[in-house]
Short mmCIF file of C-alpha atoms in Angstrom, two decimals:
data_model
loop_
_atom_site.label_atom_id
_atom_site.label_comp_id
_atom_site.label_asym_id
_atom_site.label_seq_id
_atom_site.Cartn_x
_atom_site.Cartn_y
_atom_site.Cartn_z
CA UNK I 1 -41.89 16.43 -25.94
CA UNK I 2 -40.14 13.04 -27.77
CA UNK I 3 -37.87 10.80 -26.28
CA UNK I 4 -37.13 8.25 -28.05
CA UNK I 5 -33.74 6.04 -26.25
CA UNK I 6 -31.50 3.22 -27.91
CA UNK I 7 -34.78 1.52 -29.45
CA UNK I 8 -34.21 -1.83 -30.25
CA UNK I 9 -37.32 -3.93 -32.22
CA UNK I 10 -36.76 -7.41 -33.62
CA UNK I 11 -39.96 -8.74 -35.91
CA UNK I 12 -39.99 -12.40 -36.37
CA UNK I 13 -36.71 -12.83 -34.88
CA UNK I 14 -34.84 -10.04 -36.93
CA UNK I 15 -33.49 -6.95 -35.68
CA UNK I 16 -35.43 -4.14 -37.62
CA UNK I 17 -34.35 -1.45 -35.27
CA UNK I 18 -30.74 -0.82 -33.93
CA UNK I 19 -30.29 1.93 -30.84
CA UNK I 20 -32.41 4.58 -32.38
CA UNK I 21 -32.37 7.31 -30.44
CA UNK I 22 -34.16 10.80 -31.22
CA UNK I 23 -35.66 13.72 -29.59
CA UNK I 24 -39.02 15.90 -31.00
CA UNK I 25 -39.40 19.29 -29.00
CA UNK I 26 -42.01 22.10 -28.83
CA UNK I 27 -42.36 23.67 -32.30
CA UNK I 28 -39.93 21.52 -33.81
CA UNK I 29 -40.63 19.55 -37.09
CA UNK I 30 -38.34 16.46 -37.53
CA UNK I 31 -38.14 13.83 -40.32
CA UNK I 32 -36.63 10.36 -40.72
CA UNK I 33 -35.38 10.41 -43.64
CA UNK I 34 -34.53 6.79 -45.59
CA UNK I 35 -35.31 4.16 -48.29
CA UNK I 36 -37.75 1.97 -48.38
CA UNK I 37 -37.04 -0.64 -45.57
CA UNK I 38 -34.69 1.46 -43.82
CA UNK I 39 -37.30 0.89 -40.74
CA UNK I 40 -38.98 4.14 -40.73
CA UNK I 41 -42.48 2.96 -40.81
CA UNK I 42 -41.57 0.39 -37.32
CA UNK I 43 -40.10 2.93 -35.47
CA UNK I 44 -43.10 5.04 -35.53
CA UNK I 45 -45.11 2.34 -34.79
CA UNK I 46 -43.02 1.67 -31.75
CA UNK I 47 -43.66 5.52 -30.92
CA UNK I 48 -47.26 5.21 -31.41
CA UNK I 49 -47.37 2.22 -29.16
CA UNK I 50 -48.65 -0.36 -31.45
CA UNK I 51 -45.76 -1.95 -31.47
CA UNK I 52 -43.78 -2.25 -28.34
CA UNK I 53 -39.75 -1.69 -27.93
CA UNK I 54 -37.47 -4.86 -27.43
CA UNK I 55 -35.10 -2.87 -25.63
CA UNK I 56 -34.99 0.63 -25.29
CA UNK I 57 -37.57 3.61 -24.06
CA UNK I 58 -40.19 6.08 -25.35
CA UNK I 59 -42.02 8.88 -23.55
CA UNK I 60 -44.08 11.63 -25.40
CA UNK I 61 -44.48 14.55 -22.78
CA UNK I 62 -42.76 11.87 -19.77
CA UNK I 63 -45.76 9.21 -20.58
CA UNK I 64 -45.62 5.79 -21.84
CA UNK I 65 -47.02 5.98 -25.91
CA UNK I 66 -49.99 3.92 -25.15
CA UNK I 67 -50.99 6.26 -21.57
CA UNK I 68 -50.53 9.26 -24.35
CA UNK I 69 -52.63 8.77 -26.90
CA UNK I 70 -54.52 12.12 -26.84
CA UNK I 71 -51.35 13.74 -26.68
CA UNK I 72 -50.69 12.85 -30.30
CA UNK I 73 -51.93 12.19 -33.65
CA UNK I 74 -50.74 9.29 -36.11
CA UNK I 75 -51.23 9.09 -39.55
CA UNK I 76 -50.29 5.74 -40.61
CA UNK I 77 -48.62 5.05 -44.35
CA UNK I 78 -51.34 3.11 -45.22
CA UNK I 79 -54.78 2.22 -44.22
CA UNK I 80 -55.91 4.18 -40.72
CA UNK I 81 -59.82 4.10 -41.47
CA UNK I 82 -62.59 1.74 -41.75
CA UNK I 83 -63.47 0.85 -45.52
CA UNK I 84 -66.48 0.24 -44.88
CA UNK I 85 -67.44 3.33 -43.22
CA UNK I 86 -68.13 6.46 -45.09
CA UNK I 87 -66.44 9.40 -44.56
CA UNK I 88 -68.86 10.86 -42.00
CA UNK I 89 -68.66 7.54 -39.94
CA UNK I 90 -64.82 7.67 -39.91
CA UNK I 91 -64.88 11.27 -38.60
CA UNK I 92 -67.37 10.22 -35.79
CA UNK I 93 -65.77 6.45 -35.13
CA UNK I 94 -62.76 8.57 -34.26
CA UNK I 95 -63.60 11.28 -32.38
CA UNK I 96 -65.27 9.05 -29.93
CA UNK I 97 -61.91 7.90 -28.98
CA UNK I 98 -60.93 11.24 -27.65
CA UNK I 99 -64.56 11.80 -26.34
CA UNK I 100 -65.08 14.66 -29.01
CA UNK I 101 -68.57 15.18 -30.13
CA UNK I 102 -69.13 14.15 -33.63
CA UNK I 103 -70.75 17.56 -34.98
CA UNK I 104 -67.74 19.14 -33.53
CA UNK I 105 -65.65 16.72 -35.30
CA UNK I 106 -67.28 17.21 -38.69
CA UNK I 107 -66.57 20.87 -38.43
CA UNK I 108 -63.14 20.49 -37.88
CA UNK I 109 -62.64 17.82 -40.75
CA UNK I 110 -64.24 20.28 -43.25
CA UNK I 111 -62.07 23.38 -41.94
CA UNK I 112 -59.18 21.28 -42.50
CA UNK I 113 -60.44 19.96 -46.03
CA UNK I 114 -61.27 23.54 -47.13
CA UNK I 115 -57.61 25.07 -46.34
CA UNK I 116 -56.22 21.52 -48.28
CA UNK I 117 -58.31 22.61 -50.94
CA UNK I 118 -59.88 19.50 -51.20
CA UNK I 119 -64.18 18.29 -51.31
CA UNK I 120 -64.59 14.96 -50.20
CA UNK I 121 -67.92 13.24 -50.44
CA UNK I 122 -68.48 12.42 -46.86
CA UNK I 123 -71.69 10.70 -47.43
CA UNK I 124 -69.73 7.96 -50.03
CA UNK I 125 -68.36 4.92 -48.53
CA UNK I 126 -64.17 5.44 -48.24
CA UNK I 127 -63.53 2.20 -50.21
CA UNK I 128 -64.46 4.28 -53.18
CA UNK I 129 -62.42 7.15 -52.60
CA UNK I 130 -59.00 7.72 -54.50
CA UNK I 131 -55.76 7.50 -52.48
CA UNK I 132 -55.29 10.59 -52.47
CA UNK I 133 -58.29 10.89 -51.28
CA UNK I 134 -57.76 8.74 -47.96
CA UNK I 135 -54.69 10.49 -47.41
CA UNK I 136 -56.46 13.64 -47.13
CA UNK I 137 -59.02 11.98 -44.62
CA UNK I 138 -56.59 10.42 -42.32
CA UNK I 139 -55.06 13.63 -41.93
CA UNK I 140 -57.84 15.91 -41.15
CA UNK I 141 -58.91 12.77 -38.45
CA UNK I 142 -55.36 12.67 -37.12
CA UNK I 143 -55.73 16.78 -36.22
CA UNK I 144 -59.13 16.97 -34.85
CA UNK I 145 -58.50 16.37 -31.18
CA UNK I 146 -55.65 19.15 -31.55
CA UNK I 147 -52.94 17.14 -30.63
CA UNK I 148 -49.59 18.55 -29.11
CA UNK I 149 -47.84 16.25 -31.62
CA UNK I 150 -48.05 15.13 -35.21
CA UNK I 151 -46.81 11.32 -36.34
CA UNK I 152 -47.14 11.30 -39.77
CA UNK I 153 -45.88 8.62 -41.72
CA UNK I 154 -44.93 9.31 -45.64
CA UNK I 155 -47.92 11.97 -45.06
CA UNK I 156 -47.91 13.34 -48.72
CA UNK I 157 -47.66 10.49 -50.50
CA UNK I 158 -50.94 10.34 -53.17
CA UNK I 159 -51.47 14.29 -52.52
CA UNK I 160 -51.57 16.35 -55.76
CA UNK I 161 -48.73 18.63 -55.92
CA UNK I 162 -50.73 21.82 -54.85
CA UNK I 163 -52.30 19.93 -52.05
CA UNK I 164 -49.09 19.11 -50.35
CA UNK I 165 -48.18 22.29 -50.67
CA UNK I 166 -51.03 23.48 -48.50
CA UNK I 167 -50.10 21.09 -46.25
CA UNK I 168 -47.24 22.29 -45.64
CA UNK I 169 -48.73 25.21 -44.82
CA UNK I 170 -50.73 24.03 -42.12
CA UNK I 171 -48.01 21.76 -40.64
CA UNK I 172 -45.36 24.83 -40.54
CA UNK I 173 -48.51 26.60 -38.91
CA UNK I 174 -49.08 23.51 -36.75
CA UNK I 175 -45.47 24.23 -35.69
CA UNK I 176 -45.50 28.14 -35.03
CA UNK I 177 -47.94 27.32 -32.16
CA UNK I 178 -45.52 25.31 -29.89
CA UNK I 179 -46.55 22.04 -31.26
CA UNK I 180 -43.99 18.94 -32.86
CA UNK I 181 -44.24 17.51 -35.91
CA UNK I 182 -42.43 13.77 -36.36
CA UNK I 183 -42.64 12.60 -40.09
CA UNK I 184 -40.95 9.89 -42.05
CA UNK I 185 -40.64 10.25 -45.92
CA UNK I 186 -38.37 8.86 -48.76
CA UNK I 187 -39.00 13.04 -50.55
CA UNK I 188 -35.25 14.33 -49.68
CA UNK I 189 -36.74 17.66 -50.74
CA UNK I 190 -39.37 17.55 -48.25
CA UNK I 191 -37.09 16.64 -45.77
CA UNK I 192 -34.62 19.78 -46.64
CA UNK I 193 -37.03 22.28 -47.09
CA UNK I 194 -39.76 21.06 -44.09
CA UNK I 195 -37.37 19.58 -40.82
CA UNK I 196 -35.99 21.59 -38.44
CA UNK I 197 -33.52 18.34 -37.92
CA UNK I 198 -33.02 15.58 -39.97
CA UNK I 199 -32.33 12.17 -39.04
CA UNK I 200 -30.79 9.68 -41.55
CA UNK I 201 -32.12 5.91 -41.16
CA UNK I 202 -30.24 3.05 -43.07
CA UNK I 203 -31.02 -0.32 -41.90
CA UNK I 204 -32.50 0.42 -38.74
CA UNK I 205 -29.96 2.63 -38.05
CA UNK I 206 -29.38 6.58 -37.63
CA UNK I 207 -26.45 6.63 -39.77
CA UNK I 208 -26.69 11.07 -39.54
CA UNK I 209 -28.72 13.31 -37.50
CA UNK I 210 -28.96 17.40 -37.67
CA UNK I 211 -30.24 20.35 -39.67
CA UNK I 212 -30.20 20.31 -43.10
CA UNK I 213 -27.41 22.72 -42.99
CA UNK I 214 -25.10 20.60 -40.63
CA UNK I 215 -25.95 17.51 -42.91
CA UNK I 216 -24.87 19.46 -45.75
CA UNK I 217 -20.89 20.58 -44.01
CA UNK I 218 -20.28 16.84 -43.94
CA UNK I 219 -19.61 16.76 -47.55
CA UNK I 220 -16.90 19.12 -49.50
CA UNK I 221 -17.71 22.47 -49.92
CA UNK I 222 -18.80 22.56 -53.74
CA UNK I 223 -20.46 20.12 -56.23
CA UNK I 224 -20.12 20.50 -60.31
CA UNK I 225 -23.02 18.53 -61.93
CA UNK I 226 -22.69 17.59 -65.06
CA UNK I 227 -25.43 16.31 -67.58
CA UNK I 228 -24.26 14.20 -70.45
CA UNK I 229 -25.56 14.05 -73.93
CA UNK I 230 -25.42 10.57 -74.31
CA UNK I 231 -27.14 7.16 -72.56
CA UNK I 232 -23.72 6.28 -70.76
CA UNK I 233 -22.97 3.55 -67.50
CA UNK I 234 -23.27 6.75 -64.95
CA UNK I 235 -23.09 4.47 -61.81
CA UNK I 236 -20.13 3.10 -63.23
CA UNK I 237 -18.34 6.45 -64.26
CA UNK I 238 -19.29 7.20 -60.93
CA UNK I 239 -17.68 4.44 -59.22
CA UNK I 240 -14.53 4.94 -61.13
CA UNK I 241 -14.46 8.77 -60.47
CA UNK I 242 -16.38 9.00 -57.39
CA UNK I 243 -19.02 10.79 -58.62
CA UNK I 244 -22.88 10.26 -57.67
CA UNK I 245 -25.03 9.77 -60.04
CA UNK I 246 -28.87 10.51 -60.55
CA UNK I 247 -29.82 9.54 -64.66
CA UNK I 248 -27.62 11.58 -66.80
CA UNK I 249 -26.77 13.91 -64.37
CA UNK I 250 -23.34 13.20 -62.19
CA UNK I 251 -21.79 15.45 -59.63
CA UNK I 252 -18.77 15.66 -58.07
CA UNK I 253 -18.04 16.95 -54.76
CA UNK I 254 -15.21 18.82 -54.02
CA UNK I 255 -13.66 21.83 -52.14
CA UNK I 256 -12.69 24.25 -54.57
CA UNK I 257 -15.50 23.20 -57.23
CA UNK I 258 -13.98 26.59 -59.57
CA UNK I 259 -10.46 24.93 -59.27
CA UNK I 260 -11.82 21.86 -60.67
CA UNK I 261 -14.13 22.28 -63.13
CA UNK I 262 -11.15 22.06 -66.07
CA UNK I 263 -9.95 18.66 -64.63
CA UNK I 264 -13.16 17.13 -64.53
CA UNK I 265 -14.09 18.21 -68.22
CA UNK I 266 -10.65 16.89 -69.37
CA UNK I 267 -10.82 13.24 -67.34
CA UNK I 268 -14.77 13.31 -69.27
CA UNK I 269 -13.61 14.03 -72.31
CA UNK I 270 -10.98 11.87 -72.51
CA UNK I 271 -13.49 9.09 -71.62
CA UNK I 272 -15.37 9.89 -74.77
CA UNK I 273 -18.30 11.67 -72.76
CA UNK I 274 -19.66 14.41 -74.14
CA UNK I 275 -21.50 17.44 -71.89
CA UNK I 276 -25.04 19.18 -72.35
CA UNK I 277 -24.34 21.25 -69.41
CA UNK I 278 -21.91 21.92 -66.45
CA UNK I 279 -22.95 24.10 -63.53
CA UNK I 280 -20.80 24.49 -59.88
CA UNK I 281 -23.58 24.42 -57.06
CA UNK I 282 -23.60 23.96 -53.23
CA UNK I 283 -23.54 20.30 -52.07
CA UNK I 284 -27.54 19.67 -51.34
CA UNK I 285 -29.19 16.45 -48.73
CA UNK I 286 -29.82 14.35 -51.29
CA UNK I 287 -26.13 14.68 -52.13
CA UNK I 288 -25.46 13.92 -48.23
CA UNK I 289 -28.38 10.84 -48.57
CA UNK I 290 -26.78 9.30 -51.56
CA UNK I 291 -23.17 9.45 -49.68
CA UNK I 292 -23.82 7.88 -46.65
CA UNK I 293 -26.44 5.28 -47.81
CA UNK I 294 -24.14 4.54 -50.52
CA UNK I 295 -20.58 4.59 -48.12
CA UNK I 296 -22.88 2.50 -45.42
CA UNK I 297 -23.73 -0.02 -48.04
CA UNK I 298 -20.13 -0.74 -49.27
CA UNK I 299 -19.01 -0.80 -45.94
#
């Protein structure tokens, strides 16, 4: 459905993407996972065909991006509608691009906003609407042509908790009908629980790419996270044990996590670091994130 082949995209003379390469295929969600900057946002605009490639090539369904727009639907990090507009004049503005008749349009949008669980004032101009608000918009637009695939960029950002949940929903049923989702996002928990595959992105790189459950067999086999009582230097434990560390939690990863456990509560201990809790869990993507963003760095 996506083919995406050793993209290369320099902006203002600097290389923001390095031989990315990627595939999307029927009923497949994928996600780009990385930090801010990592390039996520410019590849997708390469996809979508606002930008164009330096080097490299991009076909959704065997068509150049910009030949395929009504194949597709982009929801853009920010911005995406007219301001100015209200939301009824957004709806119709952009379903005259795919020749859709505005009524038809409207019906859609609502359908969409009723299974969110949202009510938008349509009539209202969107430059007063919330964020969240515009998010919710720009995603109900970006479905109403029925598109066979889904470009969403950081799509839940702004959402209220319940609302991306029912998102979810409708993406994973999205999915179940043949159709691909592509979304970037900086939620590693989104990214485990919502991707079929998972592609890493450092630096306009793909530094990792597979399921969640391949990402995870790159690391040992166990983790023991610890949470300390006290305000202590965990980054620098952790660089001196090789822990990672997330606030006053630090795990370890390590084969036989049961084997461990006493040798990493002594080395603590005799550090002066005193333990709320200990508990021996499976390693988890944000453990595999924080390792190779972290190994890529200091290399």
């Amino acid at each position: 459905m996506l083919v995406v082949d050793n993209l290369w995209k320099s902006l203002s003379g600097i290389e923001v993407l390095k031989g990315i390469s990627l595939k999307v295929g029927e009923g497949e969600a994928v996600s780009l996972l990385g930090p801010n900057g990592s390039g996520k946002s410019t590849l997708l605009k390469v996809i979508t065909g606002i930008y164009l490639p330096t080097k490299g090539r991009v076909e959704i369904e065997g068509k150049d991006p910009r030949e395929a727009r009504e194949l597709f639907g982009y929801v853009p990090q920010e911005g995406g509608l007219r301001e100015e507009l209200s939301g009824r004049q957004n709806v119709c503005f952009f379903s005259e691009l795919y020749s859709i008749p505005c009524s038809k349009a409207l019906r859609v949008v609502k359908e969409t906003l009723e299974e969110l669980g949202i009510s938008l004032p349509l009539k209202d101009p969107v430059e007063k609407y919330s964020g969240g608000m515009k998010k919710a918009l720009t995603l109900t637009i970006a479905m109403v042509h029925d598109p066979r695939l889904l470009i969403l960029d950081e799509p839940t950002v702004a959402l209220d908790p319940s609302v991306r949940r029912d998102f979810w929903r409708l993406v994973n049923e999205y999915k179940e009908e043949g159709k691909g989702v592509l979304f970037a996002t900086h939620y590693v928990e989104e990214a485990e629980r919502y991707s079929d595959r998972v592609y890493i992105i450092y630096k306009g790189k793909v530094v990792a790419e597979g399921s969640p459950e391949e990402l995870r067999r790159l690391l040992p086999r166990g983790a023991i996270e610890v949470e300390v009582e006290e305000e202590i230097d965990t980054r620098k434990l952790c660089e001196e044990m090789g822990c990672i560390a997330k606030g006053k939690r630090v795990r370890f990863l390590v084969e036989s996590p049961d084997e461990r456990v006493p040798t990493v509560v002594n080395e603590l201990y005799s550090r002066g670091i005193k333990l709320k809790s200990l508990e021996v869990k499976k390693p988890s993507l944000e453990d595999v994130f924080i390792k190779l963003v972290g190994e890529v760095h200091e290399g």
